[in-house]
């Protein structure tokens, strides 16, 4: 069971990291497709830089060992960014399949977070007293 | 105990200011008050972003003020930090002056201060 969870965690986490790094790179390079995409959603182009920088920092934080509190911040950032992207696509009247890439990264974020092993998780003292 | 309580005063002052600001700002954004709408247009964002930000701000205030739910509190602080630091960067990227970025910057600092000053019963602590 523990081994199965570890496999699920690493597949989801590596897939998530790959997706975040690759989209961050094209956003930081301001590739035409990304510029068109973000303009269509109604956002300013400089937001590509903000998102790209945070995504790279988030991937580094999630992949490195230790720093469980910082990992929570990284997961929350991924969650807010991807859920925001989904809402933005829907609010801009995009077809439902435009939502798919952000939805995939959102699902991978949740799976990676849910299956994070004990040494990457915050166990609060309050919880440990109860159990 | 008395000492513990008096130590919490700075936390509650900072957190009170932060929550009041987020509550007022979030409500104004949800109601699409004219200054908020004009501000968003000036920064180049779509207006539906006001709804996204307003909803998250109100949820963050609720999570920060209520007792327990320590992990959710971290997510709330993180969300406010990303949101407000993004606001500061957006002002500068739009060519605004330091003065125009100042209110958002102050709330970003209040977020960090509230997080830093959070008392032990509002803090996640590692067992191992």
mmCIF file of C-alpha atoms in Angstrom:
data_model
loop_
_atom_site.group_PDB
_atom_site.id
_atom_site.type_symbol
_atom_site.label_atom_id
_atom_site.label_comp_id
_atom_site.label_asym_id
_atom_site.label_seq_id
_atom_site.Cartn_x
_atom_site.Cartn_y
_atom_site.Cartn_z
ATOM 1 C CA UNK A 1 0.000 0.000 0.000
ATOM 2 C CA UNK A 2 2.761 2.374 1.026
ATOM 3 C CA UNK A 3 4.741 1.400 -2.057
ATOM 4 C CA UNK A 4 1.743 1.901 -4.334
ATOM 5 C CA UNK A 5 1.205 5.387 -2.867
ATOM 6 C CA UNK A 6 4.851 6.244 -3.386
ATOM 7 C CA UNK A 7 4.634 5.232 -7.052
ATOM 8 C CA UNK A 8 1.470 7.298 -7.525
ATOM 9 C CA UNK A 9 3.172 10.261 -5.811
ATOM 10 C CA UNK A 10 6.280 10.170 -7.984
ATOM 11 C CA UNK A 11 4.424 9.670 -11.287
ATOM 12 C CA UNK A 12 2.073 12.571 -10.506
ATOM 13 C CA UNK A 13 4.887 14.765 -9.166
ATOM 14 C CA UNK A 14 7.279 14.215 -12.076
ATOM 15 C CA UNK A 15 4.470 14.701 -14.601
ATOM 16 C CA UNK A 16 3.413 17.877 -12.764
ATOM 17 C CA UNK A 17 7.020 19.142 -12.676
ATOM 18 C CA UNK A 18 7.464 18.457 -16.395
ATOM 19 C CA UNK A 19 4.199 20.234 -17.241
ATOM 20 C CA UNK A 20 4.992 23.247 -15.055
ATOM 21 C CA UNK A 21 8.579 23.630 -16.293
ATOM 22 C CA UNK A 22 7.651 23.300 -19.966
ATOM 23 C CA UNK A 23 4.774 25.790 -19.749
ATOM 24 C CA UNK A 24 6.937 28.137 -17.642
ATOM 25 C CA UNK A 25 9.681 28.130 -20.296
ATOM 26 C CA UNK A 26 7.330 28.994 -23.173
ATOM 27 C CA UNK A 27 5.727 31.690 -20.993
ATOM 28 C CA UNK A 28 9.090 33.217 -20.002
ATOM 29 C CA UNK A 29 10.177 33.162 -23.678
ATOM 30 C CA UNK A 30 6.853 34.849 -24.523
ATOM 31 C CA UNK A 31 6.298 32.495 -27.444
ATOM 32 C CA UNK A 32 3.671 33.729 -29.870
ATOM 33 C CA UNK A 33 1.139 31.054 -28.956
ATOM 34 C CA UNK A 34 1.392 31.922 -25.251
ATOM 35 C CA UNK A 35 1.094 35.658 -25.953
ATOM 36 C CA UNK A 36 -1.986 35.053 -28.150
ATOM 37 C CA UNK A 37 -3.472 32.755 -25.516
ATOM 38 C CA UNK A 38 -3.046 35.169 -22.595
ATOM 39 C CA UNK A 39 -4.220 38.135 -24.702
ATOM 40 C CA UNK A 40 -7.330 36.192 -25.654
ATOM 41 C CA UNK A 41 -8.053 35.608 -21.949
ATOM 42 C CA UNK A 42 -7.729 39.365 -21.489
ATOM 43 C CA UNK A 43 -4.582 39.367 -19.342
ATOM 44 C CA UNK A 44 -1.564 41.663 -19.738
ATOM 45 C CA UNK A 45 1.494 40.032 -21.325
ATOM 46 C CA UNK A 46 3.721 40.764 -18.294
ATOM 47 C CA UNK A 47 1.724 38.199 -16.307
ATOM 48 C CA UNK A 48 3.518 35.491 -18.346
ATOM 49 C CA UNK A 49 6.742 36.453 -16.554
ATOM 50 C CA UNK A 50 5.117 36.400 -13.087
ATOM 51 C CA UNK A 51 3.585 32.959 -13.753
ATOM 52 C CA UNK A 52 6.748 31.543 -15.346
ATOM 53 C CA UNK A 53 9.000 32.585 -12.447
ATOM 54 C CA UNK A 54 6.615 31.228 -9.767
ATOM 55 C CA UNK A 55 6.154 27.933 -11.657
ATOM 56 C CA UNK A 56 9.913 27.298 -11.821
ATOM 57 C CA UNK A 57 10.304 28.168 -8.118
ATOM 58 C CA UNK A 58 7.314 25.931 -7.297
ATOM 59 C CA UNK A 59 8.811 22.946 -9.148
ATOM 60 C CA UNK A 60 12.175 23.356 -7.381
ATOM 61 C CA UNK A 61 10.396 23.516 -4.006
ATOM 62 C CA UNK A 62 8.229 20.447 -4.642
ATOM 63 C CA UNK A 63 11.098 18.307 -5.986
ATOM 64 C CA UNK A 64 13.780 19.098 -3.396
ATOM 65 C CA UNK A 65 13.800 17.186 -0.100
ATOM 66 C CA UNK A 66 12.662 18.743 3.184
ATOM 67 C CA UNK A 67 11.037 22.201 3.554
ATOM 68 C CA UNK A 68 7.499 20.762 4.033
ATOM 69 C CA UNK A 69 6.002 24.179 4.864
ATOM 70 C CA UNK A 70 7.439 25.743 1.711
ATOM 71 C CA UNK A 71 6.026 22.789 -0.252
ATOM 72 C CA UNK A 72 2.536 23.670 1.024
ATOM 73 C CA UNK A 73 3.036 27.186 -0.333
ATOM 74 C CA UNK A 74 4.165 25.777 -3.683
ATOM 75 C CA UNK A 75 1.178 23.418 -3.933
ATOM 76 C CA UNK A 76 -1.190 26.239 -2.997
ATOM 77 C CA UNK A 77 0.381 28.447 -5.674
ATOM 78 C CA UNK A 78 -0.083 25.742 -8.321
ATOM 79 C CA UNK A 79 -3.658 25.245 -7.144
ATOM 80 C CA UNK A 80 -4.571 28.946 -7.278
ATOM 81 C CA UNK A 81 -2.833 29.472 -10.637
ATOM 82 C CA UNK A 82 -4.409 26.450 -12.358
ATOM 83 C CA UNK A 83 -7.908 26.897 -10.910
ATOM 84 C CA UNK A 84 -7.668 30.574 -11.892
ATOM 85 C CA UNK A 85 -6.713 29.549 -15.425
ATOM 86 C CA UNK A 86 -9.729 27.229 -15.683
ATOM 87 C CA UNK A 87 -12.105 29.954 -14.480
ATOM 88 C CA UNK A 88 -10.485 32.421 -16.911
ATOM 89 C CA UNK A 89 -11.006 30.083 -19.883
ATOM 90 C CA UNK A 90 -14.656 29.609 -18.926
ATOM 91 C CA UNK A 91 -15.180 33.339 -18.248
ATOM 92 C CA UNK A 92 -13.706 34.173 -21.673
ATOM 93 C CA UNK A 93 -16.213 31.890 -23.350
ATOM 94 C CA UNK A 94 -13.585 29.409 -24.554
ATOM 95 C CA UNK A 95 -14.720 25.924 -25.578
ATOM 96 C CA UNK A 96 -14.559 23.332 -22.817
ATOM 97 C CA UNK A 97 -11.553 21.558 -24.360
ATOM 98 C CA UNK A 98 -9.469 24.727 -23.877
ATOM 99 C CA UNK A 99 -9.702 24.010 -20.160
ATOM 100 C CA UNK A 100 -8.046 20.586 -20.475
ATOM 101 C CA UNK A 101 -4.309 21.477 -20.063
ATOM 102 C CA UNK A 102 -4.948 23.575 -16.915
ATOM 103 C CA UNK A 103 -7.350 20.946 -15.576
ATOM 104 C CA UNK A 104 -4.720 18.225 -16.054
ATOM 105 C CA UNK A 105 -2.121 20.244 -14.134
ATOM 106 C CA UNK A 106 -4.702 21.002 -11.418
ATOM 107 C CA UNK A 107 -5.522 17.295 -11.023
ATOM 108 C CA UNK A 108 -1.804 16.388 -10.944
ATOM 109 C CA UNK A 109 -1.269 19.080 -8.264
ATOM 110 C CA UNK A 110 -4.014 17.602 -6.092
ATOM 111 C CA UNK A 111 -2.802 13.995 -6.599
ATOM 112 C CA UNK A 112 0.836 14.915 -5.872
ATOM 113 C CA UNK A 113 -0.243 16.835 -2.736
ATOM 114 C CA UNK A 114 -2.596 14.091 -1.517
ATOM 115 C CA UNK A 115 -0.043 11.289 -1.928
ATOM 116 C CA UNK A 116 2.974 13.240 -0.627
ATOM 117 C CA UNK A 117 4.996 10.915 1.644
ATOM 118 C CA UNK A 118 5.296 11.519 5.395
ATOM 119 C CA UNK A 119 8.748 13.075 5.135
ATOM 120 C CA UNK A 120 7.344 15.690 2.748
ATOM 121 C CA UNK A 121 4.256 16.380 4.800
ATOM 122 C CA UNK A 122 3.521 18.643 7.728
ATOM 123 C CA UNK A 123 2.260 16.754 10.751
ATOM 124 C CA UNK A 124 1.138 19.221 13.343
ATOM 125 C CA UNK A 125 1.755 18.622 17.054
ATOM 126 C CA UNK A 126 -1.948 19.186 17.623
ATOM 127 C CA UNK A 127 -2.772 16.271 15.335
ATOM 128 C CA UNK A 128 -0.167 13.986 16.906
ATOM 129 C CA UNK A 129 -1.627 14.541 20.376
ATOM 130 C CA UNK A 130 -5.029 13.484 19.158
ATOM 131 C CA UNK A 131 -3.842 10.215 17.589
ATOM 132 C CA UNK B 1 -0.566 32.624 30.288
ATOM 133 C CA UNK B 2 -0.959 36.364 30.765
ATOM 134 C CA UNK B 3 2.421 36.864 29.142
ATOM 135 C CA UNK B 4 1.386 34.569 26.277
ATOM 136 C CA UNK B 5 -1.734 36.633 25.700
ATOM 137 C CA UNK B 6 0.068 39.977 25.685
ATOM 138 C CA UNK B 7 2.527 38.526 23.159
ATOM 139 C CA UNK B 8 -0.424 37.917 20.855
ATOM 140 C CA UNK B 9 -1.451 41.571 20.756
ATOM 141 C CA UNK B 10 0.837 42.519 17.815
ATOM 142 C CA UNK B 11 -0.474 39.479 15.918
ATOM 143 C CA UNK B 12 -4.097 40.523 16.389
ATOM 144 C CA UNK B 13 -3.437 44.177 15.518
ATOM 145 C CA UNK B 14 -1.670 43.215 12.281
ATOM 146 C CA UNK B 15 -4.179 40.450 11.478
ATOM 147 C CA UNK B 16 -7.110 42.779 12.204
ATOM 148 C CA UNK B 17 -5.782 45.393 9.785
ATOM 149 C CA UNK B 18 -5.053 42.751 7.156
ATOM 150 C CA UNK B 19 -8.483 41.130 7.442
ATOM 151 C CA UNK B 20 -10.290 44.461 7.442
ATOM 152 C CA UNK B 21 -8.441 45.487 4.277
ATOM 153 C CA UNK B 22 -9.048 42.178 2.524
ATOM 154 C CA UNK B 23 -12.710 42.172 3.538
ATOM 155 C CA UNK B 24 -13.243 45.736 2.266
ATOM 156 C CA UNK B 25 -11.153 45.178 -0.880
ATOM 157 C CA UNK B 26 -12.722 41.798 -1.637
ATOM 158 C CA UNK B 27 -16.251 43.153 -1.209
ATOM 159 C CA UNK B 28 -15.512 46.188 -3.411
ATOM 160 C CA UNK B 29 -14.071 43.865 -6.081
ATOM 161 C CA UNK B 30 -17.101 41.554 -5.971
ATOM 162 C CA UNK B 31 -19.427 44.575 -6.236
ATOM 163 C CA UNK B 32 -17.247 45.907 -9.074
ATOM 164 C CA UNK B 33 -16.861 49.332 -7.454
ATOM 165 C CA UNK B 34 -15.734 51.955 -9.969
ATOM 166 C CA UNK B 35 -12.195 52.491 -8.538
ATOM 167 C CA UNK B 36 -11.587 48.732 -8.596
ATOM 168 C CA UNK B 37 -12.866 48.381 -12.155
ATOM 169 C CA UNK B 38 -10.772 51.338 -13.361
ATOM 170 C CA UNK B 39 -7.736 50.005 -11.490
ATOM 171 C CA UNK B 40 -8.006 46.586 -13.153
ATOM 172 C CA UNK B 41 -8.415 48.132 -16.603
ATOM 173 C CA UNK B 42 -5.361 50.304 -15.939
ATOM 174 C CA UNK B 43 -3.281 47.241 -15.000
ATOM 175 C CA UNK B 44 -4.522 45.466 -18.122
ATOM 176 C CA UNK B 45 -6.464 42.660 -16.453
ATOM 177 C CA UNK B 46 -9.879 41.330 -17.502
ATOM 178 C CA UNK B 47 -12.750 42.376 -15.214
ATOM 179 C CA UNK B 48 -13.725 38.800 -14.336
ATOM 180 C CA UNK B 49 -10.466 38.664 -12.341
ATOM 181 C CA UNK B 50 -12.235 40.917 -9.784
ATOM 182 C CA UNK B 51 -14.643 38.072 -9.017
ATOM 183 C CA UNK B 52 -11.866 35.471 -8.680
ATOM 184 C CA UNK B 53 -9.806 37.731 -6.381
ATOM 185 C CA UNK B 54 -12.832 38.864 -4.339
ATOM 186 C CA UNK B 55 -13.985 35.304 -3.633
ATOM 187 C CA UNK B 56 -10.489 34.119 -2.615
ATOM 188 C CA UNK B 57 -9.940 37.186 -0.385
ATOM 189 C CA UNK B 58 -13.172 36.624 1.564
ATOM 190 C CA UNK B 59 -12.384 32.906 1.948
ATOM 191 C CA UNK B 60 -8.838 33.726 3.123
ATOM 192 C CA UNK B 61 -10.152 36.125 5.793
ATOM 193 C CA UNK B 62 -12.561 33.448 7.088
ATOM 194 C CA UNK B 63 -9.800 30.802 7.224
ATOM 195 C CA UNK B 64 -7.290 33.127 8.945
ATOM 196 C CA UNK B 65 -9.773 34.354 11.578
ATOM 197 C CA UNK B 66 -11.353 31.050 12.554
ATOM 198 C CA UNK B 67 -9.596 28.758 15.043
ATOM 199 C CA UNK B 68 -7.840 25.522 13.965
ATOM 200 C CA UNK B 69 -7.477 24.436 10.300
ATOM 201 C CA UNK B 70 -3.739 25.169 10.433
ATOM 202 C CA UNK B 71 -2.947 23.782 6.990
ATOM 203 C CA UNK B 72 -5.749 25.799 5.385
ATOM 204 C CA UNK B 73 -4.308 28.895 7.104
ATOM 205 C CA UNK B 74 -0.966 28.326 5.364
ATOM 206 C CA UNK B 75 -2.790 28.096 2.036
ATOM 207 C CA UNK B 76 -4.665 31.311 2.834
ATOM 208 C CA UNK B 77 -1.475 33.204 3.729
ATOM 209 C CA UNK B 78 0.255 31.820 0.630
ATOM 210 C CA UNK B 79 -2.676 32.824 -1.566
ATOM 211 C CA UNK B 80 -2.749 36.368 -0.183
ATOM 212 C CA UNK B 81 1.021 36.641 -0.603
ATOM 213 C CA UNK B 82 0.934 35.523 -4.254
ATOM 214 C CA UNK B 83 -2.043 37.776 -4.960
ATOM 215 C CA UNK B 84 -0.615 40.914 -3.326
ATOM 216 C CA UNK B 85 2.977 40.454 -4.535
ATOM 217 C CA UNK B 86 1.496 39.937 -8.014
ATOM 218 C CA UNK B 87 -0.370 43.200 -7.492
ATOM 219 C CA UNK B 88 2.848 45.061 -6.637
ATOM 220 C CA UNK B 89 4.644 43.630 -9.698
ATOM 221 C CA UNK B 90 1.638 44.485 -11.901
ATOM 222 C CA UNK B 91 1.733 48.146 -10.792
ATOM 223 C CA UNK B 92 5.425 48.436 -11.652
ATOM 224 C CA UNK B 93 5.016 46.506 -14.926
ATOM 225 C CA UNK B 94 2.255 48.976 -15.898
ATOM 226 C CA UNK B 95 4.609 51.900 -15.293
ATOM 227 C CA UNK B 96 2.949 53.056 -12.071
ATOM 228 C CA UNK B 97 4.835 55.061 -9.456
ATOM 229 C CA UNK B 98 5.926 53.710 -6.081
ATOM 230 C CA UNK B 99 3.081 55.681 -4.499
ATOM 231 C CA UNK B 100 0.473 53.821 -6.596
ATOM 232 C CA UNK B 101 1.959 50.457 -5.648
ATOM 233 C CA UNK B 102 2.180 51.408 -1.959
ATOM 234 C CA UNK B 103 -1.282 50.277 -0.706
ATOM 235 C CA UNK B 104 -0.879 46.776 -2.173
ATOM 236 C CA UNK B 105 2.694 46.650 -0.872
ATOM 237 C CA UNK B 106 1.523 47.555 2.659
ATOM 238 C CA UNK B 107 -1.029 44.722 2.608
ATOM 239 C CA UNK B 108 1.634 42.327 1.344
ATOM 240 C CA UNK B 109 3.794 43.319 4.337
ATOM 241 C CA UNK B 110 0.812 42.880 6.699
ATOM 242 C CA UNK B 111 0.331 39.353 5.276
ATOM 243 C CA UNK B 112 3.967 38.464 5.974
ATOM 244 C CA UNK B 113 3.802 40.074 9.452
ATOM 245 C CA UNK B 114 0.576 38.270 10.384
ATOM 246 C CA UNK B 115 2.072 34.964 9.209
ATOM 247 C CA UNK B 116 5.336 35.574 11.054
ATOM 248 C CA UNK B 117 3.608 36.627 14.297
ATOM 249 C CA UNK B 118 1.017 33.807 14.306
ATOM 250 C CA UNK B 119 0.838 32.257 17.783
ATOM 251 C CA UNK B 120 1.724 28.615 18.479
ATOM 252 C CA UNK B 121 -1.883 27.401 18.340
ATOM 253 C CA UNK B 122 -2.151 28.790 14.805
ATOM 254 C CA UNK B 123 1.122 27.365 13.584
ATOM 255 C CA UNK B 124 2.006 24.015 12.023
ATOM 256 C CA UNK B 125 4.810 22.342 13.937
ATOM 257 C CA UNK B 126 6.861 19.418 12.682
ATOM 258 C CA UNK B 127 6.980 16.340 14.922
ATOM 259 C CA UNK B 128 10.012 14.624 13.427
#
